[in-house]
PDB file of C-alpha atoms in Angstrom:
ATOM      1  CA  ASN A   3     -19.490  20.006   4.673  1.00 64.00           C
ATOM      2  CA  ALA A   4     -20.579  16.462   4.294  1.00 79.00           C
ATOM      3  CA  GLY A   5     -17.573  16.076   1.368  1.00 93.00           C
ATOM      4  CA  VAL A   6     -18.135  12.487  -0.329  1.00 96.00           C
ATOM      5  CA  THR A   7     -21.342  10.833   0.635  1.00 96.00           C
ATOM      6  CA  GLN A   8     -22.028   7.118  -0.071  1.00 97.00           C
ATOM      7  CA  THR A   9     -24.639   4.917   0.738  1.00 97.00           C
ATOM      8  CA  PRO A  10     -25.490   2.024   1.164  1.00 97.00           C
ATOM      9  CA  LYS A  11     -22.642   0.876   4.144  1.00 95.00           C
ATOM     10  CA  PHE A  12     -23.186  -2.686   3.874  1.00 96.00           C
ATOM     11  CA  ARG A  13     -24.790  -4.757   1.521  1.00 96.00           C
ATOM     12  CA  ILE A  14     -25.540  -8.609   0.583  1.00 97.00           C
ATOM     13  CA  LEU A  15     -26.638  -9.285  -3.266  1.00 97.00           C
ATOM     14  CA  LYS A  16     -27.164 -12.553  -4.555  1.00 97.00           C
ATOM     15  CA  ILE A  17     -25.618 -13.691  -7.878  1.00 97.00           C
ATOM     16  CA  GLY A  18     -27.194 -12.471 -10.632  1.00 96.00           C
ATOM     17  CA  GLN A  19     -28.865  -9.352  -8.715  1.00 97.00           C
ATOM     18  CA  SER A  20     -28.258  -6.089  -9.397  1.00 96.00           C
ATOM     19  CA  MET A  21     -27.860  -2.664  -7.598  1.00 96.00           C
ATOM     20  CA  THR A  22     -26.386   1.051  -7.508  1.00 98.00           C
ATOM     21  CA  LEU A  23     -23.598   2.291  -4.724  1.00 98.00           C
ATOM     22  CA  GLN A  24     -25.010   6.170  -4.499  1.00 98.00           C
ATOM     23  CA  CYS A  25     -21.570   8.166  -4.182  1.00 98.00           C
ATOM     24  CA  THR A  26     -22.752  12.540  -4.044  1.00 98.00           C
ATOM     25  CA  GLN A  27     -20.403  15.320  -3.248  1.00 97.00           C
ATOM     26  CA  ASP A  28     -20.784  18.522  -1.658  1.00 95.00           C
ATOM     27  CA  MET A  29     -17.879  20.049  -3.113  1.00 93.00           C
ATOM     28  CA  ASN A  30     -18.314  21.252  -6.604  1.00 92.00           C
ATOM     29  CA  HIS A  31     -15.425  18.395  -7.703  1.00 92.00           C
ATOM     30  CA  ASN A  32     -15.065  18.418 -11.353  1.00 91.00           C
ATOM     31  CA  TYR A  33     -12.790  14.791 -10.617  1.00 92.00           C
ATOM     32  CA  MET A  34     -14.716  11.634  -9.459  1.00 94.00           C
ATOM     33  CA  TYR A  35     -13.615   7.755  -9.391  1.00 95.00           C
ATOM     34  CA  TRP A  36     -14.802   5.006  -8.167  1.00 97.00           C
ATOM     35  CA  TYR A  37     -12.050   2.242  -6.956  1.00 97.00           C
ATOM     36  CA  ARG A  38     -12.378  -0.914  -5.391  1.00 97.00           C
ATOM     37  CA  GLN A  39     -10.465  -2.323  -2.448  1.00 95.00           C
ATOM     38  CA  ASP A  40      -9.587  -6.025  -2.781  1.00 92.00           C
ATOM     39  CA  PRO A  41      -7.651  -7.100   0.920  1.00 82.00           C
ATOM     40  CA  GLY A  42      -4.068  -6.975   0.784  1.00 78.00           C
ATOM     41  CA  MET A  43      -4.558  -5.696  -3.117  1.00 82.00           C
ATOM     42  CA  GLY A  44      -4.552  -2.222  -2.587  1.00 86.00           C
ATOM     43  CA  LEU A  45      -6.948   0.107  -4.658  1.00 93.00           C
ATOM     44  CA  LYS A  46      -8.129  -0.600  -7.988  1.00 94.00           C
ATOM     45  CA  LEU A  47      -9.619   1.894 -10.442  1.00 94.00           C
ATOM     46  CA  ILE A  48     -13.434   0.813 -12.353  1.00 96.00           C
ATOM     47  CA  TYR A  49     -14.623   4.211 -13.951  1.00 96.00           C
ATOM     48  CA  TYR A  50     -13.274   8.282 -13.638  1.00 93.00           C
ATOM     49  CA  SER A  51     -14.882  10.540 -15.244  1.00 94.00           C
ATOM     50  CA  VAL A  52     -13.710  14.345 -15.569  1.00 89.00           C
ATOM     51  CA  GLY A  53     -17.249  16.492 -15.308  1.00 91.00           C
ATOM     52  CA  ALA A  54     -20.690  15.726 -16.028  1.00 94.00           C
ATOM     53  CA  GLY A  55     -21.833  14.169 -18.761  1.00 94.00           C
ATOM     54  CA  ILE A  56     -18.128  12.090 -19.684  1.00 94.00           C
ATOM     55  CA  THR A  57     -17.259   8.881 -17.681  1.00 95.00           C
ATOM     56  CA  ASP A  58     -14.661   6.632 -18.747  1.00 92.00           C
ATOM     57  CA  LYS A  59     -13.109   3.247 -17.979  1.00 93.00           C
ATOM     58  CA  GLY A  60     -10.080   2.676 -15.278  1.00 92.00           C
ATOM     59  CA  GLU A  61      -8.510  -0.785 -14.636  1.00 90.00           C
ATOM     60  CA  VAL A  62     -11.305  -2.819 -13.914  1.00 95.00           C
ATOM     61  CA  PRO A  63     -14.095  -1.475 -15.219  1.00 97.00           C
ATOM     62  CA  ASN A  64     -16.007  -5.241 -15.801  1.00 96.00           C
ATOM     63  CA  GLY A  65     -19.024  -6.173 -14.351  1.00 96.00           C
ATOM     64  CA  TYR A  66     -19.989  -2.123 -13.986  1.00 97.00           C
ATOM     65  CA  ASN A  67     -21.505   0.717 -15.666  1.00 97.00           C
ATOM     66  CA  VAL A  68     -21.637   4.545 -14.532  1.00 97.00           C
ATOM     67  CA  SER A  69     -23.443   7.502 -15.591  1.00 96.00           C
ATOM     68  CA  ARG A  70     -22.166  11.126 -14.270  1.00 97.00           C
ATOM     69  CA  SER A  71     -25.210  13.845 -15.429  1.00 97.00           C
ATOM     70  CA  THR A  72     -24.863  16.355 -12.304  1.00 97.00           C
ATOM     71  CA  THR A  73     -21.614  17.632 -11.314  1.00 96.00           C
ATOM     72  CA  GLU A  74     -22.444  16.566  -8.003  1.00 97.00           C
ATOM     73  CA  ASP A  75     -23.544  12.451  -7.959  1.00 98.00           C
ATOM     74  CA  PHE A  76     -21.743   9.643  -9.602  1.00 98.00           C
ATOM     75  CA  PRO A  77     -23.421   6.031  -9.356  1.00 98.00           C
ATOM     76  CA  LEU A  78     -22.283   3.300 -10.076  1.00 98.00           C
ATOM     77  CA  ARG A  79     -24.087   0.565 -11.304  1.00 98.00           C
ATOM     78  CA  LEU A  80     -23.658  -3.580 -11.138  1.00 96.00           C
ATOM     79  CA  GLU A  81     -26.000  -5.589 -13.404  1.00 91.00           C
ATOM     80  CA  LEU A  82     -25.499  -9.221 -12.401  1.00 94.00           C
ATOM     81  CA  ALA A  83     -24.128  -9.139  -9.137  1.00 96.00           C
ATOM     82  CA  ALA A  84     -21.020 -12.339  -9.162  1.00 97.00           C
ATOM     83  CA  PRO A  85     -18.921 -13.216  -6.522  1.00 96.00           C
ATOM     84  CA  SER A  86     -15.509 -11.973  -8.085  1.00 96.00           C
ATOM     85  CA  GLN A  87     -17.630  -8.679  -7.117  1.00 97.00           C
ATOM     86  CA  THR A  88     -17.487  -9.170  -2.604  1.00 97.00           C
ATOM     87  CA  SER A  89     -15.371  -5.691  -2.530  1.00 97.00           C
ATOM     88  CA  VAL A  90     -15.207  -2.705  -0.633  1.00 97.00           C
ATOM     89  CA  TYR A  91     -15.779  -0.152  -2.781  1.00 98.00           C
ATOM     90  CA  PHE A  92     -14.843   4.078  -2.434  1.00 97.00           C
ATOM     91  CA  CYS A  93     -16.041   6.623  -4.502  1.00 97.00           C
ATOM     92  CA  ALA A  94     -13.789   9.912  -4.291  1.00 95.00           C
ATOM     93  CA  SER A  95     -13.606  13.387  -5.927  1.00 94.00           C
ATOM     94  CA  ARG A  96     -11.102  15.910  -6.462  1.00 89.00           C
ATOM     95  CA  PRO A  97     -10.877  19.993  -8.097  1.00 84.00           C
ATOM     96  CA  GLN A  98      -9.635  20.195 -10.806  1.00 77.00           C
ATOM     97  CA  GLY A  99      -6.068  21.050 -11.003  1.00 68.00           C
ATOM     98  CA  GLU A 100      -2.827  20.154 -12.014  1.00 54.00           C
ATOM     99  CA  GLY A 101      -2.329  16.208 -12.505  1.00 54.00           C
ATOM    100  CA  PHE A 102      -2.490  15.477  -8.616  1.00 57.00           C
ATOM    101  CA  ASN A 103      -1.462  18.089  -6.682  1.00 61.00           C
ATOM    102  CA  SER A 104      -5.751  18.884  -5.757  1.00 71.00           C
ATOM    103  CA  PRO A 105      -5.583  15.638  -3.159  1.00 79.00           C
ATOM    104  CA  LEU A 106      -8.244  12.456  -4.070  1.00 88.00           C
ATOM    105  CA  HIS A 107     -11.052  12.702  -1.070  1.00 91.00           C
ATOM    106  CA  PHE A 108     -12.549   9.417  -0.612  1.00 94.00           C
ATOM    107  CA  GLY A 109     -15.617   8.547   0.726  1.00 96.00           C
ATOM    108  CA  ASN A 110     -15.894   5.378   3.746  1.00 94.00           C
ATOM    109  CA  GLY A 111     -16.595   3.053   1.253  1.00 96.00           C
ATOM    110  CA  THR A 112     -19.816   0.305   0.408  1.00 97.00           C
ATOM    111  CA  ARG A 113     -18.750  -2.966   2.188  1.00 96.00           C
ATOM    112  CA  LEU A 114     -20.589  -5.683  -0.734  1.00 97.00           C
ATOM    113  CA  THR A 115     -20.839  -8.909  -0.170  1.00 96.00           C
ATOM    114  CA  VAL A 116     -21.785 -11.717  -3.023  1.00 97.00           C
ATOM    115  CA  THR A 117     -22.846 -14.838  -2.160  1.00 95.00           C
TER     116      THR A 117
ATOM    117  CA  GLY B  16       0.603  -0.697 -16.120  1.00 62.00           C
ATOM    118  CA  GLN B  17       2.425   0.681 -13.620  1.00 71.00           C
ATOM    119  CA  GLN B  18       2.987  -1.340 -10.864  1.00 84.00           C
ATOM    120  CA  LEU B  19       3.940  -0.010  -7.390  1.00 91.00           C
ATOM    121  CA  ASN B  20       5.581  -2.669  -4.617  1.00 94.00           C
ATOM    122  CA  GLN B  21       5.155  -1.685  -0.577  1.00 96.00           C
ATOM    123  CA  SER B  22       6.367  -3.062   2.230  1.00 96.00           C
ATOM    124  CA  PRO B  23       6.432  -4.267   4.775  1.00 96.00           C
ATOM    125  CA  GLN B  24       3.120  -5.378   4.063  1.00 94.00           C
ATOM    126  CA  SER B  25       2.138  -5.400   7.527  1.00 95.00           C
ATOM    127  CA  MET B  26       4.758  -4.593  10.796  1.00 96.00           C
ATOM    128  CA  PHE B  27       4.105  -4.659  14.215  1.00 96.00           C
ATOM    129  CA  ILE B  28       5.611  -2.251  16.542  1.00 95.00           C
ATOM    130  CA  GLN B  29       5.627  -1.033  19.980  1.00 96.00           C
ATOM    131  CA  GLU B  30       4.783   2.564  21.213  1.00 97.00           C
ATOM    132  CA  GLY B  31       7.014   4.972  20.674  1.00 97.00           C
ATOM    133  CA  GLU B  32       9.416   3.247  18.158  1.00 97.00           C
ATOM    134  CA  ASP B  33       9.704   4.607  14.965  1.00 97.00           C
ATOM    135  CA  VAL B  34       9.118   3.231  11.613  1.00 96.00           C
ATOM    136  CA  SER B  35       9.438   2.934   8.236  1.00 97.00           C
ATOM    137  CA  MET B  36       8.065   1.786   5.103  1.00 97.00           C
ATOM    138  CA  ASN B  37       8.641   2.120   1.608  1.00 97.00           C
ATOM    139  CA  CYS B  38       7.059   1.959  -2.124  1.00 97.00           C
ATOM    140  CA  THR B  39       9.737   1.072  -5.246  1.00 96.00           C
ATOM    141  CA  SER B  40       8.920   1.012  -8.439  1.00 95.00           C
ATOM    142  CA  SER B  41      10.400  -0.416 -11.959  1.00 92.00           C
ATOM    143  CA  SER B  42       9.009   3.135 -13.551  1.00 91.00           C
ATOM    144  CA  ILE B  43       9.399   6.911 -13.121  1.00 92.00           C
ATOM    145  CA  PHE B  44       6.204   8.825 -11.022  1.00 92.00           C
ATOM    146  CA  ASN B  45       5.556  12.748 -11.173  1.00 89.00           C
ATOM    147  CA  THR B  46       4.200  12.126  -8.026  1.00 91.00           C
ATOM    148  CA  TRP B  47       4.196  10.410  -4.776  1.00 93.00           C
ATOM    149  CA  LEU B  48       1.439  10.790  -2.621  1.00 94.00           C
ATOM    150  CA  TRP B  49       1.061   9.065   1.241  1.00 96.00           C
ATOM    151  CA  TYR B  50      -2.359   8.016   2.039  1.00 95.00           C
ATOM    152  CA  LYS B  51      -3.966   7.136   5.728  1.00 96.00           C
ATOM    153  CA  GLN B  52      -7.076   4.509   6.324  1.00 95.00           C
ATOM    154  CA  ASP B  53      -8.383   3.870   9.477  1.00 94.00           C
ATOM    155  CA  PRO B  54     -10.586   1.056   9.666  1.00 88.00           C
ATOM    156  CA  GLY B  55     -14.156   1.347   8.297  1.00 87.00           C
ATOM    157  CA  GLU B  56     -13.026   4.422   6.477  1.00 92.00           C
ATOM    158  CA  GLY B  57     -11.735   5.865   3.341  1.00 93.00           C
ATOM    159  CA  PRO B  58      -8.032   7.015   2.583  1.00 94.00           C
ATOM    160  CA  VAL B  59      -6.873  10.559   3.615  1.00 93.00           C
ATOM    161  CA  LEU B  60      -4.197  12.146   2.466  1.00 92.00           C
ATOM    162  CA  LEU B  61      -0.761  12.639   4.514  1.00 94.00           C
ATOM    163  CA  ILE B  62       1.662  14.117   2.175  1.00 94.00           C
ATOM    164  CA  ALA B  63       2.324  14.550  -1.243  1.00 92.00           C
ATOM    165  CA  LEU B  64       5.516  14.955  -3.090  1.00 93.00           C
ATOM    166  CA  TYR B  65       5.769  16.555  -6.364  1.00 90.00           C
ATOM    167  CA  LYS B  66       9.585  16.933  -7.205  1.00 92.00           C
ATOM    168  CA  ALA B  67      12.473  14.939  -6.841  1.00 94.00           C
ATOM    169  CA  GLY B  68      14.591  14.651  -3.663  1.00 95.00           C
ATOM    170  CA  GLU B  69      11.833  16.727  -1.903  1.00 94.00           C
ATOM    171  CA  LEU B  70      11.420  15.749   1.778  1.00 96.00           C
ATOM    172  CA  THR B  71       8.438  16.986   3.686  1.00 95.00           C
ATOM    173  CA  SER B  72       7.382  16.512   7.063  1.00 95.00           C
ATOM    174  CA  ASN B  73       4.145  16.574   8.759  1.00 93.00           C
ATOM    175  CA  GLY B  74       4.222  16.556  12.552  1.00 95.00           C
ATOM    176  CA  ARG B  75       5.582  13.501  13.276  1.00 97.00           C
ATOM    177  CA  LEU B  76       5.665  12.216   9.511  1.00 97.00           C
ATOM    178  CA  THR B  77       8.532  12.323   6.896  1.00 97.00           C
ATOM    179  CA  ALA B  78       8.231  11.208   3.708  1.00 97.00           C
ATOM    180  CA  GLN B  79      10.475  11.102   0.811  1.00 97.00           C
ATOM    181  CA  PHE B  80      10.483  11.529  -2.849  1.00 96.00           C
ATOM    182  CA  GLY B  81      13.568   9.523  -4.393  1.00 96.00           C
ATOM    183  CA  ILE B  82      15.914  11.381  -6.125  1.00 95.00           C
ATOM    184  CA  THR B  83      15.172   8.306  -9.171  1.00 95.00           C
ATOM    185  CA  ARG B  84      11.895   8.926  -8.923  1.00 94.00           C
ATOM    186  CA  LYS B  85      10.947   5.326  -8.602  1.00 95.00           C
ATOM    187  CA  ASP B  86      10.670   4.846  -4.998  1.00 96.00           C
ATOM    188  CA  SER B  87       9.181   7.198  -2.219  1.00 97.00           C
ATOM    189  CA  PHE B  88       9.659   6.177   1.569  1.00 97.00           C
ATOM    190  CA  LEU B  89       7.300   7.032   4.936  1.00 98.00           C
ATOM    191  CA  ASN B  90       8.839   7.472   8.586  1.00 98.00           C
ATOM    192  CA  ILE B  91       6.297   7.978  11.354  1.00 98.00           C
ATOM    193  CA  SER B  92       8.712   9.081  14.769  1.00 97.00           C
ATOM    194  CA  ALA B  93       7.632   7.821  18.537  1.00 97.00           C
ATOM    195  CA  SER B  94       4.440   5.802  16.932  1.00 97.00           C
ATOM    196  CA  ILE B  95       1.436   6.766  19.186  1.00 96.00           C
ATOM    197  CA  PRO B  96      -1.117   4.385  19.248  1.00 95.00           C
ATOM    198  CA  SER B  97      -3.578   6.140  16.620  1.00 95.00           C
ATOM    199  CA  ASP B  98      -1.045   6.135  13.661  1.00 96.00           C
ATOM    200  CA  VAL B  99      -3.305   2.244  13.585  1.00 96.00           C
ATOM    201  CA  GLY B 100      -4.382   1.955  10.186  1.00 96.00           C
ATOM    202  CA  ILE B 101      -3.245   1.179   6.642  1.00 96.00           C
ATOM    203  CA  TYR B 102      -0.921   3.098   4.737  1.00 97.00           C
ATOM    204  CA  PHE B 103      -0.966   3.205   0.721  1.00 96.00           C
ATOM    205  CA  CYS B 104       1.578   4.663  -1.414  1.00 96.00           C
ATOM    206  CA  ALA B 105       0.296   6.045  -4.748  1.00 94.00           C
ATOM    207  CA  GLY B 106       2.080   7.602  -7.832  1.00 92.00           C
ATOM    208  CA  THR B 107       0.929   9.569 -10.235  1.00 88.00           C
ATOM    209  CA  THR B 108       2.213   9.389 -13.829  1.00 84.00           C
ATOM    210  CA  TYR B 109       1.184  10.889 -16.752  1.00 78.00           C
ATOM    211  CA  SER B 110      -0.711   9.236 -19.430  1.00 71.00           C
ATOM    212  CA  GLY B 111      -1.339  11.739 -22.018  1.00 70.00           C
ATOM    213  CA  ALA B 112      -4.424  14.620 -23.080  1.00 66.00           C
ATOM    214  CA  GLY B 113      -3.662  16.459 -19.827  1.00 65.00           C
ATOM    215  CA  SER B 114      -4.624  13.161 -17.713  1.00 68.00           C
ATOM    216  CA  TYR B 115      -2.699  11.607 -15.079  1.00 73.00           C
ATOM    217  CA  GLN B 116      -2.852   7.926 -13.777  1.00 81.00           C
ATOM    218  CA  LEU B 117      -2.652   7.023 -10.115  1.00 87.00           C
ATOM    219  CA  THR B 118      -1.493   3.958  -9.450  1.00 90.00           C
ATOM    220  CA  PHE B 119      -1.591   2.295  -5.634  1.00 93.00           C
ATOM    221  CA  GLY B 120       0.385   0.119  -4.136  1.00 94.00           C
ATOM    222  CA  LYS B 121      -1.221  -2.651  -1.930  1.00 94.00           C
ATOM    223  CA  GLY B 122      -0.641  -1.016   1.572  1.00 95.00           C
ATOM    224  CA  THR B 123       1.250  -1.363   4.543  1.00 96.00           C
ATOM    225  CA  LYS B 124      -0.928  -2.189   8.159  1.00 95.00           C
ATOM    226  CA  LEU B 125       0.578  -0.864  10.862  1.00 97.00           C
ATOM    227  CA  SER B 126      -0.712  -2.079  14.071  1.00 96.00           C
ATOM    228  CA  VAL B 127       0.968  -0.226  17.472  1.00 95.00           C
ATOM    229  CA  ILE B 128       1.203  -2.208  20.926  1.00 92.00           C
ATOM    230  CA  PRO B 129       0.394   0.324  23.233  1.00 88.00           C
TER     231      PRO B 129
END
């Protein structure tokens, strides 16, 4: 049982380049999330999805896009990378349930550096 | 949005010592959660608290949901080297239309000296 799988683990981008961070889960979870983690700042929600075909903005969505064509996959797209997007990105999922009684399952993160 | 004040930011303790960390907020939360993040990995849920005043244990870990619903603490007893990591508190608030907002604290980095 793989859980939440993120690829790549590490990436270095030049300013203005684009890339897609991949996230897939094999637990048939409806809810999926993208967070970024900056040192000493906790986790900030970028985008989330409550099911295939439905996405919504989180706290810090600017500079990112997402899509949810299947239950399993929730890729995060950076169109024009900026140094401010240097961070560790975590994808998470959870089954549908009442509030957060169903806990978040996190991937192992993608460490992105933009120079 | 809601903010969580987590303290301490970091701590160094001797193996075998007990540890205490807490989160406070000016907002009321429906649920309090405590996560641990090992180096190079994603956070993993340790304890979830659902009712004001609730006290829950998970092995050497004990956490409480404050009676005012604005705070929570996590205690670790008899620390061991594998307790090293970053501990995050998180709280949920109902944001309407059946959806909840999850807010994370900034984390407490724990180092255990053998």
